[in-house]
Amino acid sequence: MDVVKRRIGLEQEFFLVDEVGHLSDRADEFLQGCHLMAQAQGLNPSYFVPEFVKSMVEINTPPAYSATELARVYLKNLKLALAVARQMGLRLYPLSSYPLHIMPVMRDRPNYHIQARTVGYERFLHAGKCTGTHLHLEVPPGVIDPRVAVSYNSTSTEREELLNIYNLATACDSALISLTRACPFYEGQAIGLAAHTIRYRGSETFGWEGVYTNLQPVGGLMPYAESVEGLVEQQFARYYAWLQAIEKAGIEPHLFLEAGGSLLKSAWNPVRLNKLGTVEIRCIDSNYPSVILAVITLLENAANRVRRENLTVRPAKEMQIFKLVGNHLYVPDFEYLNGELLYTSATEGVKNPKVKAYVDSILQFAMKDTGEGANFLAKLSQDLDRYQTIEAGILQEFIPTTAQLPLDAGLRLVRECCDKLEAQVSWIDIENPLAALDIDERF
C-alpha cells in the first residue's frame, strides 16, 4: 500500500555569546544581519527568529520530505547564522543550558508578561536559561483545527493517523531525554540531572523546581490519547487549566486572547498539537548537529514505519518497552512512562538497565524502517552499552573541584562548545549529511 509522504520540520534554540563566552543581548542586531544575508542568498529570512529573552535566538527550517532534505536546509541556515555571528564578533552556543549564572533580559511583550505573572517571574526565568530543539511531525492536512483541536470534517483514517503519531511521540519522551542530554551545568552547578527537563517542565512528584512545576497540565507530559474524543477533551482541559491559572494570578483572560493566545497556544507540553498541522515534540535538548541529525533519523523512521504498516500505537498495562504484536505497537503505560522511567532518564539515563531496554526497543523498532539512517540506528543499538551523551563527555573533562563551576572554566567550556559546533557544521557534508552519523566519533 502506498503511503502518503509526510513532512518534518525543526526549530533549534541557541544562546548568543561574545568571543570570550559571556552571554550577549544583541539578538535583534544579529537577527537583522541574518535576515539581510538570507535575502542576499535567496533564502527565506523568516527562519531566523527571536526568543523571549534577548540572549537567545531560534533557527528554523521549512518543512522537508526526508531526513536528508531537512538536514541540508538545517545546516545551510546554521552555516549562514554562524557567518553573521562571526562578522559581529559573536558566537552561537549550542547546548541546552548556559553553564554559569545568568540573569536573562526578557522582551517587553504582553504574552511573555502574562506567562511570567501566571507562573511567577523567578520561575519563568528558567525558560530563559535553557534551550531546546523542537521537531515537527506532519499529520494529514486539515486534521488539526486550532479552534476545536481536531477537525469535524476529517476522516476516521486521518484521525487515527493523528492519534498514532501523537501517542508515538509521547511514548518516545524519555528516550529523547536520555539520548540528548547536553550540558551538565546549570547556574554553575553540576546538578546530576537533565537540567533542561528539570528546569523547564518541573515536577511536583519529584520535587523538580521548574517553570511548570505547579502547572503540569500546561507544561508537563500529557497522558496518551486513547481516542480522538479523549485527545480533544485533553486539549480543552489544559486550556481551561491555563485560563484558571491566569485568573488566579489576577489577569483577565481576554488579555491572553488579545495577546495571541488560543486553545493550542496554551500548551507548552513536551508533546503538543501545533496549528501548523503537526505533532510538535519539544523535549529534546539543544545540542550539536550530530546529535540533532540522529534524533531526526530516529523519529522520522519510527513515524514512517507506523504510517507504512498502519500500526495502532497504544499503551499496555505494565509495559515498559516498545513491543510490536501484529499491527499493534504497544508502548509503556503512562504511569511508568511519566513516573519511574522519566525519573531514571533524567538522573541515570541510558546507564540504567530499564532505560537502556526501553531506548533499545525504540531503536529496534525504528531501524526496521528502510529509510535513511537505518544502519546508524542499528549500530547505535549495538553500542548502547558504551553510549555516552554530550553531558557525560563534558563531565569527564570539567570535573567540578568545588560546588560551583569557576568562571574561567565555565567560559572555556562555552568557547569549546562553540568551537565544536562550528567544526561540525564545516565538516558535515551538506550533500550527504547523514553520513556524519558515526557513533564511534561523533557523540
XYZ file of C-alpha atoms in Angstrom:
443
model
C 0.000 0.000 0.000
C 1.351 3.400 -0.971
C 1.732 5.736 1.984
C 1.397 9.481 1.581
C 4.751 11.036 2.439
C 4.555 13.370 5.423
C 6.969 16.175 6.123
C 9.121 17.013 9.135
C 10.384 20.344 10.425
C 12.832 21.618 13.016
C 13.348 24.534 15.387
C 16.513 24.878 17.469
C 17.259 27.484 20.114
C 20.782 28.827 20.686
C 22.423 31.127 23.203
C 24.196 34.141 21.746
C 27.622 34.788 23.305
C 30.586 37.074 22.712
C 34.064 35.845 21.817
C 35.034 35.436 25.472
C 31.942 33.346 26.170
C 29.774 35.820 28.046
C 26.089 35.971 27.096
C 25.206 38.706 24.623
C 21.882 40.576 24.417
C 22.489 41.584 20.769
C 19.895 39.170 19.387
C 17.958 41.828 17.465
C 21.078 43.115 15.728
C 22.207 39.558 14.999
C 18.832 38.555 13.550
C 18.735 41.640 11.349
C 22.105 40.548 9.962
C 20.735 37.045 9.339
C 17.707 38.445 7.512
C 19.872 40.609 5.256
C 22.263 37.769 4.424
C 19.376 35.359 3.802
C 17.759 37.796 1.370
C 21.096 38.284 -0.396
C 21.442 34.495 -0.782
C 17.855 33.974 -1.902
C 16.907 32.219 1.348
C 13.813 32.797 3.456
C 14.655 35.254 6.284
C 11.673 34.116 8.375
C 13.596 31.082 9.634
C 15.754 33.273 11.916
C 13.568 34.412 14.789
C 13.829 35.968 18.275
C 13.159 34.165 21.526
C 11.598 35.654 24.631
C 14.970 36.726 26.075
C 17.474 38.886 24.208
C 20.369 36.450 24.609
C 18.633 33.617 22.759
C 17.715 33.049 19.105
C 15.902 30.337 17.192
C 16.891 28.863 13.838
C 14.120 27.050 11.995
C 13.667 25.064 8.803
C 10.909 24.830 6.223
C 9.020 21.515 6.122
C 11.012 18.742 4.427
C 10.030 15.357 2.964
C 13.045 13.433 4.267
C 15.681 13.475 6.987
C 18.357 14.273 4.393
C 16.377 17.172 2.957
C 15.721 18.542 6.448
C 19.371 18.138 7.442
C 20.542 20.042 4.372
C 18.411 23.111 4.987
C 19.107 22.972 8.737
C 22.864 23.015 8.098
C 22.544 25.704 5.428
C 20.634 28.006 7.802
C 23.043 27.236 10.622
C 26.041 27.987 8.401
C 24.517 31.361 7.499
C 23.898 32.198 11.168
C 27.482 31.312 12.099
C 28.801 33.546 9.310
C 26.743 36.501 10.546
C 27.860 35.893 14.120
C 31.497 35.824 13.033
C 31.127 39.194 11.304
C 29.721 40.684 14.511
C 32.252 39.195 16.929
C 29.584 36.843 18.279
C 29.184 33.069 18.506
C 26.366 30.548 18.866
C 26.500 28.343 21.963
C 24.530 25.173 21.105
C 23.978 23.268 24.346
C 20.843 23.082 26.470
C 21.924 25.289 29.355
C 24.447 28.071 29.788
C 26.888 26.684 32.368
C 27.317 29.825 34.501
C 24.966 32.041 36.493
C 22.942 34.385 34.267
C 20.081 36.847 34.558
C 18.283 36.886 31.181
C 16.676 40.074 29.865
C 13.068 39.368 28.907
C 11.432 41.068 25.936
C 8.673 43.541 26.748
C 5.729 41.799 25.114
C 2.259 41.174 26.617
C 2.238 37.412 26.036
C 5.545 36.985 27.884
C 4.406 39.121 30.797
C 1.182 37.113 31.066
C 3.148 33.858 31.230
C 5.615 35.305 33.746
C 2.891 36.672 36.031
C 0.970 33.409 35.875
C 3.821 31.019 36.736
C 5.883 33.587 38.686
C 8.679 35.758 37.250
C 11.504 33.940 39.024
C 10.226 30.553 37.921
C 9.575 31.771 34.373
C 13.206 32.880 34.021
C 14.227 29.202 33.960
C 12.853 29.199 30.395
C 15.453 31.823 29.502
C 18.280 29.768 30.974
C 17.825 26.589 28.938
C 17.330 25.847 25.261
C 15.534 23.099 23.408
C 15.060 21.614 19.969
C 11.558 21.079 18.603
C 10.793 18.510 15.928
C 7.535 18.645 13.966
C 5.913 15.509 12.555
C 3.282 16.351 9.937
C -0.177 14.806 10.168
C -2.900 14.795 7.479
C -3.610 18.331 6.229
C -6.577 19.933 7.961
C -6.984 17.281 10.662
C -5.767 19.720 13.338
C -8.188 22.617 13.778
C -6.844 25.453 16.007
C -10.370 26.224 17.251
C -11.541 22.726 18.239
C -8.265 20.701 18.216
C -9.439 18.034 15.732
C -11.428 18.980 12.639
C -15.041 17.828 12.436
C -14.523 17.378 8.678
C -11.580 14.985 8.994
C -11.956 11.330 8.079
C -11.600 8.435 10.506
C -8.371 7.428 8.742
C -6.908 10.914 9.185
C -7.911 11.000 12.837
C -6.389 7.601 13.502
C -3.079 8.713 11.982
C -3.078 11.805 14.197
C -3.782 9.660 17.248
C -0.997 7.189 16.448
C 1.643 9.852 15.759
C 0.650 11.714 18.936
C 0.948 8.552 21.030
C 4.224 7.568 19.353
C 5.718 10.979 20.159
C 4.504 10.705 23.753
C 5.996 7.226 24.135
C 9.425 8.456 22.928
C 9.667 11.224 25.553
C 12.100 9.612 27.990
C 14.235 8.150 25.192
C 14.794 11.600 23.732
C 15.663 12.976 27.171
C 18.178 10.161 27.727
C 19.888 10.367 24.336
C 20.172 14.155 24.008
C 21.328 15.243 27.478
C 23.719 18.045 26.644
C 25.081 20.336 29.365
C 25.652 19.045 32.928
C 25.938 22.538 34.415
C 23.095 24.858 35.356
C 23.751 28.149 37.129
C 27.326 26.999 37.664
C 26.448 23.696 39.325
C 26.572 20.092 38.118
C 23.164 19.057 39.422
C 23.341 15.423 38.256
C 20.043 15.790 36.426
C 18.885 16.543 32.884
C 18.822 20.299 33.516
C 16.647 21.351 30.577
C 13.990 18.773 31.501
C 14.066 19.601 35.211
C 14.074 23.384 34.938
C 11.567 23.660 32.125
C 8.805 21.152 32.806
C 9.453 20.686 36.536
C 7.657 18.118 38.675
C 5.835 18.246 41.993
C 6.171 14.472 42.274
C 9.968 14.503 42.109
C 10.495 17.944 43.667
C 11.930 19.423 40.460
C 11.689 23.197 40.588
C 10.904 24.356 37.047
C 8.707 26.672 35.026
C 5.659 24.397 35.081
C 6.141 22.552 38.379
C 2.731 23.704 39.602
C 1.066 23.666 36.189
C 1.704 20.173 34.838
C -1.382 20.138 32.542
C 0.177 23.098 30.725
C 3.875 22.154 30.743
C 4.202 18.502 31.739
C 3.827 15.391 29.614
C 0.145 14.723 28.970
C -1.291 11.179 29.006
C -1.752 9.116 25.867
C -4.927 9.735 23.909
C -6.917 6.507 23.670
C -9.471 8.105 21.339
C -9.848 11.265 19.287
C -12.558 12.400 21.698
C -10.107 11.920 24.551
C -7.465 13.944 22.708
C -9.920 16.805 22.192
C -11.027 16.701 25.829
C -7.382 16.819 26.873
C -6.782 19.989 24.838
C -9.758 21.798 26.347
C -8.972 20.633 29.898
C -5.457 22.052 29.545
C -6.819 25.304 28.071
C -9.213 25.797 30.978
C -6.460 24.956 33.472
C -4.372 27.742 31.954
C -7.255 30.240 31.990
C -7.909 29.412 35.646
C -4.221 29.945 36.446
C -4.317 33.287 34.649
C -7.344 34.412 36.640
C -5.748 33.240 39.880
C -2.770 35.476 39.024
C -5.146 38.444 38.698
C -5.079 38.606 34.892
C -8.267 38.910 32.867
C -8.459 36.013 30.364
C -9.330 38.304 27.464
C -5.815 39.794 27.736
C -4.376 36.353 26.938
C -6.562 36.107 23.836
C -5.714 39.655 22.753
C -2.004 38.804 23.060
C -2.441 35.958 20.558
C -3.426 33.194 22.961
C -5.731 30.366 21.885
C -6.673 26.753 22.560
C -3.452 25.350 21.111
C -1.255 28.262 22.210
C -1.974 27.492 25.848
C 0.268 24.418 25.582
C 3.966 24.250 26.444
C 3.949 20.480 26.911
C 6.765 18.157 25.715
C 4.324 16.885 23.061
C 1.602 19.137 21.692
C -0.632 19.760 18.692
C 0.517 22.658 16.546
C -1.735 24.756 14.330
C 0.819 24.245 11.537
C -0.662 20.766 11.198
C 1.990 18.891 13.148
C 2.599 16.970 16.319
C 5.383 19.016 17.908
C 7.985 17.259 20.068
C 9.621 19.699 22.499
C 11.580 17.541 24.964
C 14.883 17.431 23.031
C 17.905 19.268 24.452
C 19.564 21.782 22.171
C 22.735 20.045 21.079
C 25.352 19.621 18.366
C 24.207 18.896 14.794
C 25.462 15.294 15.036
C 23.022 14.597 17.867
C 20.156 16.520 16.251
C 20.594 14.594 12.986
C 20.464 11.318 14.911
C 17.186 12.336 16.578
C 15.702 13.384 13.234
C 16.602 9.968 11.825
C 15.160 8.077 14.796
C 11.831 9.906 14.867
C 11.315 10.022 11.116
C 11.978 6.293 10.759
C 9.691 5.412 13.658
C 6.848 7.625 12.376
C 7.226 6.322 8.827
C 7.012 2.725 9.999
C 3.834 3.439 11.970
C 2.264 5.007 8.864
C 3.532 2.451 6.337
C 2.414 -0.575 8.335
C -0.770 1.125 9.518
C 0.089 0.382 13.136
C -2.079 1.236 16.111
C 0.026 2.794 18.891
C -1.431 2.248 22.349
C -0.122 1.843 25.907
C -0.372 -1.522 27.628
C -0.594 -2.021 31.369
C 2.799 -2.773 32.963
C 4.504 -2.473 29.547
C 7.999 -0.933 29.906
C 9.290 -1.120 26.312
C 8.050 -0.882 22.715
C 6.562 -4.221 21.633
C 5.035 -4.955 18.231
C 2.281 -7.592 18.177
C 0.555 -7.929 14.826
C -0.474 -4.435 13.782
C -0.429 -3.125 17.361
C 2.599 -1.269 18.695
C 2.345 -1.477 22.479
C 4.238 1.207 24.390
C 4.970 1.841 28.098
C 1.919 2.637 30.174
C 1.707 6.295 31.169
C 2.129 5.785 34.903
C 5.513 4.164 34.275
C 6.463 6.499 31.389
C 5.845 9.691 33.356
C 6.966 8.201 36.664
C 9.873 5.815 37.153
C 11.033 5.992 33.530
C 11.064 9.809 33.445
C 12.920 9.947 36.759
C 15.606 7.424 35.796
C 16.018 9.040 32.355
C 16.610 12.428 33.981
C 19.013 11.012 36.567
C 20.891 7.907 35.372
C 19.907 7.966 31.707
C 20.826 5.019 29.456
C 23.169 3.631 32.131
C 20.035 2.446 33.911
C 19.112 -1.086 32.658
C 15.394 -0.291 32.359
C 16.056 2.916 30.419
C 18.528 1.082 28.180
C 15.992 -1.676 27.419
C 13.330 0.913 26.618
C 15.600 3.001 24.378
C 16.872 -0.119 22.623
C 13.311 -1.264 21.897
C 12.651 2.066 20.143
C 15.865 1.774 18.128
C 14.975 -1.796 17.157
C 11.559 -0.628 16.011
C 12.851 2.392 14.061
C 15.729 0.613 12.338
C 13.324 -1.862 10.746
C 12.201 1.023 8.542
C 14.025 1.113 5.224
C 14.548 4.868 5.474
C 17.706 6.915 5.742
C 19.994 6.312 8.685
C 18.669 2.819 9.476
C 22.226 1.454 9.542
C 23.223 4.104 12.067
C 20.292 3.205 14.314
C 21.328 -0.452 14.168
C 24.882 0.436 15.186
C 23.641 2.703 17.954
C 21.555 -0.167 19.277
C 24.581 -2.477 19.258
C 26.690 0.107 21.075
C 24.194 1.289 23.707
C 26.343 -0.231 26.470
C 29.052 2.323 25.717
C 26.833 5.171 24.552
C 27.975 8.456 26.013
C 25.884 11.604 25.972
C 27.435 15.007 25.340
C 26.691 15.748 29.004
C 28.737 12.770 30.196
C 31.642 13.671 27.922
C 31.776 17.210 29.310
C 31.767 15.945 32.880
C 34.855 13.851 32.157
C 36.770 16.987 31.164
C 35.197 19.527 33.504
C 35.123 17.621 36.782
C 33.987 20.214 39.314
C 36.524 20.574 42.129
C 34.119 22.788 44.058
C 30.352 23.065 44.320
C 30.447 25.958 41.855
C 31.969 25.881 38.362
C 34.705 28.557 38.320
C 34.125 31.476 35.931
C 37.220 30.802 33.829
C 36.356 27.102 33.446
C 32.761 27.946 32.536
C 33.820 30.437 29.879
C 36.339 27.935 28.495
C 33.570 25.337 28.264
C 31.352 27.801 26.363
C 34.143 28.589 23.885
C 34.954 24.905 23.356
C 31.293 24.135 22.658
C 31.145 26.996 20.154
C 34.313 25.630 18.523
C 32.787 22.157 18.243
C 29.555 23.498 16.737
C 31.478 25.428 14.087
C 33.732 22.437 13.371
C 30.773 20.086 12.892
C 28.986 22.477 10.547
C 32.168 22.774 8.478
C 32.931 19.037 8.178
C 29.436 17.615 7.739
C 28.885 17.062 4.029
C 25.790 19.106 3.236
C 25.016 16.849 0.247
C 25.173 13.685 2.358
C 24.632 14.926 5.926
C 23.521 11.632 7.459
C 26.921 10.157 6.643
C 28.086 12.151 9.683
C 26.187 9.756 11.931
C 29.052 7.708 13.307
C 28.704 6.770 16.964
C 32.412 5.996 17.264
C 33.470 9.604 16.750
C 30.519 11.961 16.750
C 28.999 11.560 20.229
